[in-house]
GROMACS .gro file of C-alpha atoms in nm:
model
  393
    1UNK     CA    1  -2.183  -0.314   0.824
    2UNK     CA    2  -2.334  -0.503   0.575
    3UNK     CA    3  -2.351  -0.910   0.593
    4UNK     CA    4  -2.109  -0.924   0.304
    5UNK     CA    5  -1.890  -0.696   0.407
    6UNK     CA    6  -1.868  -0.859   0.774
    7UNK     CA    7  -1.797  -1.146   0.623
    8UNK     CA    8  -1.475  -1.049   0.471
    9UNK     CA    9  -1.348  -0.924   0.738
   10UNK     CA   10  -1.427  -1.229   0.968
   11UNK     CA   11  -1.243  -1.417   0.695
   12UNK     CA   12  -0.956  -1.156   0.676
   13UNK     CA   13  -0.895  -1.212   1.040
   14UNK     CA   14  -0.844  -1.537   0.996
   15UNK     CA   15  -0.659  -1.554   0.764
   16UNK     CA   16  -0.400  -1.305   0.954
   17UNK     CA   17  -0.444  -1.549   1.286
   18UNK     CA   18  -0.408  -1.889   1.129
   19UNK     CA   19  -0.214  -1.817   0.801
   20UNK     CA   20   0.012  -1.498   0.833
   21UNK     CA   21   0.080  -1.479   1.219
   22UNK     CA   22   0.179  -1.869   1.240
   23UNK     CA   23   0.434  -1.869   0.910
   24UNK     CA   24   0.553  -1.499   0.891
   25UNK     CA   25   0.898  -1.576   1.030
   26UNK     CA   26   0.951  -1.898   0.853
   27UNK     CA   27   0.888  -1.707   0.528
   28UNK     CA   28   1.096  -1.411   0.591
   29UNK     CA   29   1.382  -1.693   0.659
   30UNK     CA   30   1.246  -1.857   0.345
   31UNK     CA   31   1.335  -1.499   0.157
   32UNK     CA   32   1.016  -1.637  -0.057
   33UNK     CA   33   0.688  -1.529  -0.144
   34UNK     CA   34   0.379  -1.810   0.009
   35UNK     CA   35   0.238  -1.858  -0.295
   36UNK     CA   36   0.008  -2.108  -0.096
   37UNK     CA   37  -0.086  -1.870   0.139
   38UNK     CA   38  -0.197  -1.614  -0.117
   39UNK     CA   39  -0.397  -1.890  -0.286
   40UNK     CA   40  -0.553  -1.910   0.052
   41UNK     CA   41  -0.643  -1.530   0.032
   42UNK     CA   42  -0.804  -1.597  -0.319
   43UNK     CA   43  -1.021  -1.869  -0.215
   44UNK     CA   44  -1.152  -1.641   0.110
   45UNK     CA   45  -1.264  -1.424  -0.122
   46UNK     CA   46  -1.008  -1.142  -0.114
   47UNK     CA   47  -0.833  -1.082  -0.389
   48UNK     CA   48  -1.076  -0.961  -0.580
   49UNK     CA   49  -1.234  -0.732  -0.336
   50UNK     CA   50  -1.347  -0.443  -0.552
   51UNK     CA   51  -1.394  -0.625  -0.856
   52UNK     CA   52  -1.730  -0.662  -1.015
   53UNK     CA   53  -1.970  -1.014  -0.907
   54UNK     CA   54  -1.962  -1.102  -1.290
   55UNK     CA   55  -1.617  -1.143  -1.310
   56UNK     CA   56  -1.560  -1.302  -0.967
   57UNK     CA   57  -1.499  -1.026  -0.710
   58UNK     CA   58  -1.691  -0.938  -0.423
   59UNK     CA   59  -1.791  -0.617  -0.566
   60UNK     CA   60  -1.712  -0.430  -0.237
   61UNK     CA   61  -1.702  -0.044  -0.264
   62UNK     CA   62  -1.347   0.097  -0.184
   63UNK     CA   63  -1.468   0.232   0.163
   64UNK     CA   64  -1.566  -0.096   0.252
   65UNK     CA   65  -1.338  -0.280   0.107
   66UNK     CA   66  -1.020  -0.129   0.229
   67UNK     CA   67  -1.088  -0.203   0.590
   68UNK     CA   68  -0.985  -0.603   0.489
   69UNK     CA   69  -0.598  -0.449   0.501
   70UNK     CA   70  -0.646  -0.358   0.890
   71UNK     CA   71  -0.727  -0.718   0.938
   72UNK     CA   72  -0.453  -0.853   0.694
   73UNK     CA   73  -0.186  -0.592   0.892
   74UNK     CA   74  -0.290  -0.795   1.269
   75UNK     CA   75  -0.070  -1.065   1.099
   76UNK     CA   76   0.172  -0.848   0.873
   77UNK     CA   77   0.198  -0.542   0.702
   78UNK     CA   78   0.454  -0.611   0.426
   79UNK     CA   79   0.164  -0.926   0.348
   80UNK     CA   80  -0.094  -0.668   0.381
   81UNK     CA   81   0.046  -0.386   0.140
   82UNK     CA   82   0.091  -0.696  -0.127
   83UNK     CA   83  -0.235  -0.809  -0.133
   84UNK     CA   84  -0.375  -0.446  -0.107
   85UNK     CA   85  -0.168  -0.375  -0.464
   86UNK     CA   86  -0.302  -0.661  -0.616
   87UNK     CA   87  -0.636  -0.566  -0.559
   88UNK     CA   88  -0.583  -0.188  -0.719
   89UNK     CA   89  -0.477  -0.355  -1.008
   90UNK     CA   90  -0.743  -0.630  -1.020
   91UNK     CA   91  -1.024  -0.312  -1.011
   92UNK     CA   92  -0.836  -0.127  -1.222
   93UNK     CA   93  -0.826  -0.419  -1.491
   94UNK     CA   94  -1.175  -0.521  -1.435
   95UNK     CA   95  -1.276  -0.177  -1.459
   96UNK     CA   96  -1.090  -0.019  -1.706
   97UNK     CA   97  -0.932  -0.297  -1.909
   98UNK     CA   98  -1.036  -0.424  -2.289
   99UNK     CA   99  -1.317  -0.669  -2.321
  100UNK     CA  100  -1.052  -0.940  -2.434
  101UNK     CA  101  -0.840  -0.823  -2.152
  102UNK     CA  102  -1.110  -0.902  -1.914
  103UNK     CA  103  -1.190  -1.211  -2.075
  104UNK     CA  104  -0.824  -1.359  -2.044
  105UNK     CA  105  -0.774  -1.207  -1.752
  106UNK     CA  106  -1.062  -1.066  -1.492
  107UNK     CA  107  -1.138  -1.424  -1.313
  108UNK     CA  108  -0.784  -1.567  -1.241
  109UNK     CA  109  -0.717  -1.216  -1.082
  110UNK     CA  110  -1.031  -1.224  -0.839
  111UNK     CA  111  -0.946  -1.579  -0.789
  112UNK     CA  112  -0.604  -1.513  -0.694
  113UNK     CA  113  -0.476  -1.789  -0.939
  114UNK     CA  114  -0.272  -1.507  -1.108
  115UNK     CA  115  -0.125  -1.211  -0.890
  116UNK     CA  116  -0.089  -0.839  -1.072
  117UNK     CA  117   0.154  -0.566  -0.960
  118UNK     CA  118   0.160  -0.202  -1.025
  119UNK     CA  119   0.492  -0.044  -1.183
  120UNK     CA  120   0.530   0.326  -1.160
  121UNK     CA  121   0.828   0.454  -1.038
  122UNK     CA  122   1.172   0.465  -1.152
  123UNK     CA  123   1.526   0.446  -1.053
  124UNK     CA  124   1.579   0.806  -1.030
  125UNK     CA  125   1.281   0.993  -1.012
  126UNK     CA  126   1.149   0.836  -0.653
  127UNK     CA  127   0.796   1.043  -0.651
  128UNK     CA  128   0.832   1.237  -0.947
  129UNK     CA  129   0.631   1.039  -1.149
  130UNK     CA  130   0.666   1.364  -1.434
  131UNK     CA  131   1.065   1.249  -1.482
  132UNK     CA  132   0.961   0.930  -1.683
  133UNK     CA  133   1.187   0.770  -1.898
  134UNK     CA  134   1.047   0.394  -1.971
  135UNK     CA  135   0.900   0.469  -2.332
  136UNK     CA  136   0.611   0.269  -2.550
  137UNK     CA  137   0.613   0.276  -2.934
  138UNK     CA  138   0.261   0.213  -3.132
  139UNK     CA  139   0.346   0.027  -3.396
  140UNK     CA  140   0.147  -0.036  -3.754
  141UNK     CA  141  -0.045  -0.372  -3.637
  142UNK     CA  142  -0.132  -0.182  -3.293
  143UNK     CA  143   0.076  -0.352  -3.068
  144UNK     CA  144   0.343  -0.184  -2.852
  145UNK     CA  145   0.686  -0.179  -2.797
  146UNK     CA  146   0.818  -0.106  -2.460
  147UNK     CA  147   1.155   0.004  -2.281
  148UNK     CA  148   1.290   0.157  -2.032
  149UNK     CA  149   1.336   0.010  -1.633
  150UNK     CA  150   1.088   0.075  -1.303
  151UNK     CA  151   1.199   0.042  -0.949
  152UNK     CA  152   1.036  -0.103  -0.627
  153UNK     CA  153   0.817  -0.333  -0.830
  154UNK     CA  154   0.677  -0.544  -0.573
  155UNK     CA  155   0.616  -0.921  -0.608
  156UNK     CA  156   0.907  -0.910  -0.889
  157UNK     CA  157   0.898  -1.239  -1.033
  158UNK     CA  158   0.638  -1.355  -0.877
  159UNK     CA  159   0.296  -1.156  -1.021
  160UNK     CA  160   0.164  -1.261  -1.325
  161UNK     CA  161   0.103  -0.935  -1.504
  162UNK     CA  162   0.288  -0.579  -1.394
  163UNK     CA  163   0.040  -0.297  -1.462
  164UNK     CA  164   0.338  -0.055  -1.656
  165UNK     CA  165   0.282   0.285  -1.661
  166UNK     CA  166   0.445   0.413  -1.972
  167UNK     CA  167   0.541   0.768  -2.196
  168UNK     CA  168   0.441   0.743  -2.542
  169UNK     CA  169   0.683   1.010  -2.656
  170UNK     CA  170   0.953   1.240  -2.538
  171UNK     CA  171   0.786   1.522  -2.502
  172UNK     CA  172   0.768   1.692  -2.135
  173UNK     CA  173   0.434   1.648  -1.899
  174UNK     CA  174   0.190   1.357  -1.856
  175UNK     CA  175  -0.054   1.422  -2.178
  176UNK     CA  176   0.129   1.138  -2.383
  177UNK     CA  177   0.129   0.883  -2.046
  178UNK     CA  178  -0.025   0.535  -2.044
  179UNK     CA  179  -0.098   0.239  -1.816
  180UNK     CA  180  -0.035  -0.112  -2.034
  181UNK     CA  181  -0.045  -0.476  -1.869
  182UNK     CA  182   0.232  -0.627  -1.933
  183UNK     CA  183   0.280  -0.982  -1.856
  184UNK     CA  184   0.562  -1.153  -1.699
  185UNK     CA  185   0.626  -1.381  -1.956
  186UNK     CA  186   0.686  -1.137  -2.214
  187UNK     CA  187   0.989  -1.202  -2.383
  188UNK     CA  188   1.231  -0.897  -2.336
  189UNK     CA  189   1.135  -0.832  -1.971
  190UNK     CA  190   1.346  -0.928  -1.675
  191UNK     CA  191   1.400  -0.838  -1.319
  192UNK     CA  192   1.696  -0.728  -1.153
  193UNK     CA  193   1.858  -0.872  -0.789
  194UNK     CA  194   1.616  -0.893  -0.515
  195UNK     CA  195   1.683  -0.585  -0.244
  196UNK     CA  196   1.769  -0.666   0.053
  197UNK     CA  197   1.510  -0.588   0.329
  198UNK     CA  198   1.515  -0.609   0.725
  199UNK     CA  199   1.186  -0.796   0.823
  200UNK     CA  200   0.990  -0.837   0.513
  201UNK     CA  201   1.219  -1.083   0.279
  202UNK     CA  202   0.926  -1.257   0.231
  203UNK     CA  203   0.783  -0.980  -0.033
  204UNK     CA  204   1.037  -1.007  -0.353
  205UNK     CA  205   1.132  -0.636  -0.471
  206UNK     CA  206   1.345  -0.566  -0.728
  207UNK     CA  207   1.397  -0.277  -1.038
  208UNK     CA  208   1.198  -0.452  -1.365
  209UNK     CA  209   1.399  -0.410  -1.690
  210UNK     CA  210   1.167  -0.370  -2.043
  211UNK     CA  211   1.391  -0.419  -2.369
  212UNK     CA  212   1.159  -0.368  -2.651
  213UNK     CA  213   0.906  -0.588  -2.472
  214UNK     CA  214   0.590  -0.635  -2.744
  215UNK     CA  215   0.242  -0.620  -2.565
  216UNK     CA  216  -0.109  -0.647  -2.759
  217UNK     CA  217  -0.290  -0.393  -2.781
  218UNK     CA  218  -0.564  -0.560  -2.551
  219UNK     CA  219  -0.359  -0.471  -2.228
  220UNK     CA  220  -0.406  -0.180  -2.310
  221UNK     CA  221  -0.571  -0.062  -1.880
  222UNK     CA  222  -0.605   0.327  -1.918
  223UNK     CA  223  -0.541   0.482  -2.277
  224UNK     CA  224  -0.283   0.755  -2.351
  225UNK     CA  225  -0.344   1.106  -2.171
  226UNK     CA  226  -0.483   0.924  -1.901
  227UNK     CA  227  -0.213   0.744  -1.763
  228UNK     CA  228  -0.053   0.948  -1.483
  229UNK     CA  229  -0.447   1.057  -1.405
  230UNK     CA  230  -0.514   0.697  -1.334
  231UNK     CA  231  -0.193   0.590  -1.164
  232UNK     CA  232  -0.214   0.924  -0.909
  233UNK     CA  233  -0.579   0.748  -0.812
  234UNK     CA  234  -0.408   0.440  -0.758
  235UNK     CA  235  -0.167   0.584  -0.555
  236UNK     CA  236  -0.464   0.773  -0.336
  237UNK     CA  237  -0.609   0.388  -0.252
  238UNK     CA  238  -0.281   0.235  -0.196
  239UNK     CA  239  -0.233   0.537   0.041
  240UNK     CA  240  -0.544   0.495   0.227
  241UNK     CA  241  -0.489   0.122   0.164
  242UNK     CA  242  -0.188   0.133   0.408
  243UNK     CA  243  -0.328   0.339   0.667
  244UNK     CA  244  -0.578   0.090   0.677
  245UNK     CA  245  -0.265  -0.193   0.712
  246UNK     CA  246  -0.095   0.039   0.996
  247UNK     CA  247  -0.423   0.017   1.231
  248UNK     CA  248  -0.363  -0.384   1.233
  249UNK     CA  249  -0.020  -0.308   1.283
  250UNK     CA  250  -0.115  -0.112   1.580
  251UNK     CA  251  -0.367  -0.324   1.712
  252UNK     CA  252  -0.071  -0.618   1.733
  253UNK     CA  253   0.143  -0.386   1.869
  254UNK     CA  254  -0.091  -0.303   2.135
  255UNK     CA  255  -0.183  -0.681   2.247
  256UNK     CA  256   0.141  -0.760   2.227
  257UNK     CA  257   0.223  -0.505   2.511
  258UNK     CA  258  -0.090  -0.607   2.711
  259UNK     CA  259   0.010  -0.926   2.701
  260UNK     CA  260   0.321  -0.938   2.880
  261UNK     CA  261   0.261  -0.647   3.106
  262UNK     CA  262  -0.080  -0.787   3.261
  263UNK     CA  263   0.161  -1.026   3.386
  264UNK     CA  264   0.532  -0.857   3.438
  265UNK     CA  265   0.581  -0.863   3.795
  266UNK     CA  266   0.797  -0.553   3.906
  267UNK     CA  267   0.814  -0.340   4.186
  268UNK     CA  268   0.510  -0.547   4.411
  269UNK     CA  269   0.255  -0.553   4.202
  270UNK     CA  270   0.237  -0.592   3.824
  271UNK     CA  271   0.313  -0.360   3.495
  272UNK     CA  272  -0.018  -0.330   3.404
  273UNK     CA  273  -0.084  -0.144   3.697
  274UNK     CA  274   0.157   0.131   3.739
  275UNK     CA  275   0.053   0.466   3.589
  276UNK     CA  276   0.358   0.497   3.372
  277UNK     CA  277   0.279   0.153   3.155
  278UNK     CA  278  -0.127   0.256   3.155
  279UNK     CA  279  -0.011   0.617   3.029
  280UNK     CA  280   0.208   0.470   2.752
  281UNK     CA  281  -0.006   0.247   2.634
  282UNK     CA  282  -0.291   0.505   2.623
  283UNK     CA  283  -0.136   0.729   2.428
  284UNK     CA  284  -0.103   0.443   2.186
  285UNK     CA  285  -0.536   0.322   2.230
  286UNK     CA  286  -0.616   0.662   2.137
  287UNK     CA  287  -0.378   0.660   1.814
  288UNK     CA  288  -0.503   0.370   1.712
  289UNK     CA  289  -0.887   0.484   1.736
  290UNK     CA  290  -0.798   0.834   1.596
  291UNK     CA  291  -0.590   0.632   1.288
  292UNK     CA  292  -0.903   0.419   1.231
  293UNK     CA  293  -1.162   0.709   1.172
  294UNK     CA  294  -0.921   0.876   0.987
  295UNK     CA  295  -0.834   0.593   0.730
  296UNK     CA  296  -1.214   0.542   0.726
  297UNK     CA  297  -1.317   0.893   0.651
  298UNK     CA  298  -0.989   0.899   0.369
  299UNK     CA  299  -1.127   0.603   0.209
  300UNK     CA  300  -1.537   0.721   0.178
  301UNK     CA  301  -1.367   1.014   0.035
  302UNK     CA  302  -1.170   0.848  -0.259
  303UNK     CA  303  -1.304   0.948  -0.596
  304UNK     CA  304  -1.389   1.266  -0.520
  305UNK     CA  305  -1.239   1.613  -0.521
  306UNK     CA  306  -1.144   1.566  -0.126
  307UNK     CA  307  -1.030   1.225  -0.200
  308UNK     CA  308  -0.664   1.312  -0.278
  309UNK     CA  309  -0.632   1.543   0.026
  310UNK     CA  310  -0.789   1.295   0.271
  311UNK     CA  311  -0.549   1.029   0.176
  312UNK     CA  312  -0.242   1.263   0.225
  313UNK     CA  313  -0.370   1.316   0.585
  314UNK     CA  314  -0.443   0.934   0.613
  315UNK     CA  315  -0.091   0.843   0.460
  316UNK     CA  316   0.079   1.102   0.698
  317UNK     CA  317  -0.083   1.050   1.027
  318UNK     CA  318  -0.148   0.682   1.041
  319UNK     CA  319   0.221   0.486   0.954
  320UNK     CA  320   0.378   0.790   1.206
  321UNK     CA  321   0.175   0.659   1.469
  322UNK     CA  322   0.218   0.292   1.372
  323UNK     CA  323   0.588   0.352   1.395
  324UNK     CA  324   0.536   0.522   1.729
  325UNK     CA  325   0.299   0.280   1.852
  326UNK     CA  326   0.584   0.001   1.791
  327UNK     CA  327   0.826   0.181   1.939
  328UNK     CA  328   0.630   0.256   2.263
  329UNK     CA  329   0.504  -0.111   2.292
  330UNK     CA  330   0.871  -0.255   2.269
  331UNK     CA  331   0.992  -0.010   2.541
  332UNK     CA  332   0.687  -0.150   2.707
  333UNK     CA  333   0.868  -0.522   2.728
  334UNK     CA  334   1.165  -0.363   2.855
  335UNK     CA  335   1.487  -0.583   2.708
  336UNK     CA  336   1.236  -0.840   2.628
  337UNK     CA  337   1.092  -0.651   2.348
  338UNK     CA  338   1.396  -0.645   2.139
  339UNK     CA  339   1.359  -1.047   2.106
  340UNK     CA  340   1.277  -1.188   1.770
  341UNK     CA  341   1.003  -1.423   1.936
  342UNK     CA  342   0.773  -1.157   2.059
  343UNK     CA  343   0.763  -0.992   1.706
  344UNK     CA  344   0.787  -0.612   1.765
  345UNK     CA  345   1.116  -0.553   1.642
  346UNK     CA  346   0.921  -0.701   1.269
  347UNK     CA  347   0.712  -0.466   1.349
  348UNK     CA  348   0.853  -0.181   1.416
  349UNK     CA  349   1.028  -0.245   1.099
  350UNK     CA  350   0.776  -0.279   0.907
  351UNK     CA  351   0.579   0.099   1.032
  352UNK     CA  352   0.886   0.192   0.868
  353UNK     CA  353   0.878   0.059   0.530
  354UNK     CA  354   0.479   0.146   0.531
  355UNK     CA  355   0.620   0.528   0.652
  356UNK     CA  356   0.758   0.480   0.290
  357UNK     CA  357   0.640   0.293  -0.003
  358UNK     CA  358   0.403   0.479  -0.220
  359UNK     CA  359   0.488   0.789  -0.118
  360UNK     CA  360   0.640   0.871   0.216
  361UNK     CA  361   0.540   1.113   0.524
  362UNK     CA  362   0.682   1.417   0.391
  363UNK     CA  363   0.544   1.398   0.025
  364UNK     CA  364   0.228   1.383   0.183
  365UNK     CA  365   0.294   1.700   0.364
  366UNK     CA  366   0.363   1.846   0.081
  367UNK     CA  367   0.014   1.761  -0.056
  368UNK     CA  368  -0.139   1.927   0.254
  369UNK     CA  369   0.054   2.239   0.229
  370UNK     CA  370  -0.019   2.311  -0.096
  371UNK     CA  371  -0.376   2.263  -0.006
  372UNK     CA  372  -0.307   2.488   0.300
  373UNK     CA  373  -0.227   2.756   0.045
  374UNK     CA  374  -0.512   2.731  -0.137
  375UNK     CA  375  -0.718   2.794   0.127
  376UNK     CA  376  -0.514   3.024   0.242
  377UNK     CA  377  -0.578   3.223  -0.100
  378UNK     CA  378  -0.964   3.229  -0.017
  379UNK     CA  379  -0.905   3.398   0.338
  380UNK     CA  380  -0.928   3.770   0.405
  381UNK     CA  381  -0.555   3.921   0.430
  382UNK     CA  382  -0.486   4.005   0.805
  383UNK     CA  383  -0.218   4.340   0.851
  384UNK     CA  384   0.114   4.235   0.841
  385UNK     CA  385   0.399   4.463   0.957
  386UNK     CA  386   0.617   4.599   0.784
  387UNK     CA  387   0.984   4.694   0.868
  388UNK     CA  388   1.153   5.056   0.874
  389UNK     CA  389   1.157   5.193   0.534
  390UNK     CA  390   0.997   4.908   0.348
  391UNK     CA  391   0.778   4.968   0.088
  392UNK     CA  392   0.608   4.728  -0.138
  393UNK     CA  393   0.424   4.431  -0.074
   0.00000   0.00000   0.00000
C-alpha cells in the first residue's frame, strides 16, 4: 500500500473506534443524523476520497479508495454505506460536473462541509431503473424544470445537493435520461415521512418529492443520453462499495464472538476451546478473507468491461456472508447475544439492509446468469437427448 493510502485507512479506523463504535446507539435513539461526526470524517480526509488534489480530495483511485468502507463498517455499516454514497457523488461531481458547478461546489464536498446524495429509484419501479417517471423540461433560458418523486433517498433532509437522475421526455428507453444536481434548497422540493428502520434510525430515508423544481443549467453532472450509463456505474461502486462495508461488518462480528468465548466458561474448560465454537467461527475467518479478495478484485475491476460482472459477484457473495457471519457469531454468545449491549443483533440487522439497498442478492444473480449465458453461447453444444418421437430442436 501506498503511504497515502495507509494513511486513510489508519484514520478510517479511527474514526470507526473512537467516533462510530462509542455513539452508534445513542444516535440510533437520537433517530438523527451526527452531523458532527460526519464533519469529523471530512476533516480526516474522507469524504472526498476519489476526488481530484485540486479540488480538495485525496485523489485515491477507486480500488484503493473503497477499502476506507471496510474500516468505516468495524463501527457501522448503515454509517459506512452513507459516507460511501457521498463520495460517488463527490467524484462524480468533481469529475463530470460544469466548471461553475465545480467552482460552487467541488471543495465543500471533499471537505465534508456539504453532504451529496444520489436519487435514482422510484416508488414503483424498485430496480428497474427503465420504468422512470420523474421528468425534466429544458426550458428557453436553459434551465430545467423538474417533477416527479424518488424513493430510498438516503440522508433525506440532511445532504446538501441530491444527484437526480431524470427523463427528459416520455418516450420509452434510457437515450433521453439525465443526471442533474439538485439542491436541497430548491424551492418546490420536499421530502416525505422518515421510514421507519430497525437498527439504523440514525441514517434519515425517506421518498423526495420534485414539483416543478427549477435547477441551472450548471448542475447539469452527466448530460442527456448518458444518464442511466452513468448512474448503472454508480451503482457498480456503491455495490463493491458495500462489500467493502460487509468485511468490517464481519470483522466486528468476529471479535465480538472471540471476545466472550475466550472467556465463557462451560462444560470444564472454556468456549474457545471446544471444537464446535472453533468450527463455527472458522467457517466465518475464511468468509471474511474470501469476502475481502473478492471486494478487492471487484473494485480493481471497476471501469472496465469485467467491472459490472465483478461487482455482481462482490454484491452477492459478500452481504450473504455478512448476514451469516452475524448470525453465527450471535449463536456463538448463546442468549447473551441477543442483548442490545453486545451489538450483534445491530448487526445482524444491518447485513440485512446492506443484503438490500442498491440492488439486492438476487438482482445480482440475475447479472451473473445472464453473463452465464453468454458464455454459455461461446461453448461447443454437448448432445442432448431427446425424448420418443421428438423432433426439432
Amino acid at each position: 500500500m501506498t503511504e497515502k493510502l495507509t494513511a486513510i485507512l489508519q484514520a478510517a479506523k479511527d474514526h470507526a473506534e473512537q467516533v462510530i463504535l462509542p455513539n452508534v446507539d445513542a444516535w440510533n435513539a437520537a433517530k438523527k443524523w451526527p452531523r458532527d461526526a460526519s464533519d469529523r470524517a471530512g476533516a480526516a480526509g474522507l469524504t472526498g476520497l476519489y476526488a481530484p488534489e485540486e479540488f480538495g480530495g485525496q485523489g485515491l483511485p477507486l480500488s484503493e479508495g473503497i477499502q476506507v468502507y471496510e474500516q468505516l463498517g468495524l463501527g457501522d455499516g448503515a454509517y459506512a454505506f452513507a459516507v460511501s454514497m457521498h463520495n460517488i457523488c463527490t467524484f462524480a461531481g468533481c469529475g463530470y460536473g460544469t466548471d461553475a458547478f465545480k467552482q460552487k461546489w467541488a471543495r465543500d464536498l471533499t471537505s465534508g462541509r456539504k453532504l451529496a446524495n444520489f436519487a435514482l429509484t422510484e416508488p414503483q419501479s424498485g430496480s428497474d431503473p427503465m420504468q422512470m417517471y420523474t421528468r425534466a423540461t429544458i426550458n428557453t433560458d436553459g434551465t430545467w424544470t423538474i417533477s416527479g418523486a424518488k424513493a430510498w433517498v438516503s440522508l433525506a433532509t440532511e445532504a446538501d445537493i441530491y444527484f437526480t437522475v431524470v427523463k427528459t421526455s416520455d418516450a420509452p428507453g434510457h437515450k433521453d435520461m439525465a443526471m442533474i444536481a439538485i439542491p436541497a434548497d430548491a424551492p418546490g422540493l420536499r421530502f416525505g415521512p422518515m421510514y421507519e428502520t430497525p437498527s439504523y434510525n440514525f441514517l434519515p430515508m425517506s421518498e423526495m418529492y420534485l414539483d416543478k423544481v427549477v435547477v441551472s443549467e450548471d448542475n447539469i453532472i452527466l448530460p442527456i443520453g448518458q444518464g442511466l450509463q452513468g448512474s448503472l456505474m454508480a451503482i457498480d461502486i456503491a455495490r463493491v462499495s458495500i462489500a467493502s462495508g460487509c468485511c468490517g461488518l464481519m470483522q466486528a462480528a468476529l471479535d465480538t464472538a472471540l471476545s466472550y468465548a475466550k472467556n465463557r466458561k462451560m462444560f470444564g474448560g472454556k468456549n474457545l476451546e471446544l471444537d464446535g465454537i472453533q468450527w463455527m467461527l472458522g467457517e466465518v475467518a475464511t468468509d471474511l478473507e474470501v469476502s475481502r479478495l473478492l471486494y478487492r478484485k471487484a473494485a480493481e475491476a471497476l471501469g472496465t468491461p469485467e467491472g459490472p460482472l465483478m461487482a455482481a459477484h462482490a454484491k452477492r457473495f459478500v452481504p450473504d456472508a455478512a448476514l451469516k457471519a452475524a448470525n453465527t457469531c450471535t449463536q456463538v454468545l448463546g442468549g447473551m447475544g441477543l442483548l442490545a449491549p453486545y451489538g450483534l443483533d445491530r448487526l445482524s440487522r444491518l447485513a440485512q439492509m446492506l443484503r438490500i439497498v442498491d440492488g439486492t442478492t438476487e438482482i445480482s444473480r440475475v447479472v451473473i446468469g445472464r453473463a452465464l449465458q453468454k458464455r454459455a453461447a461461446t461453448l461447443p453444444d454437448l448432445p442432448v437427448p431427446k425424448g420418443f418421437g421428438e423432433t426439432g430442436s
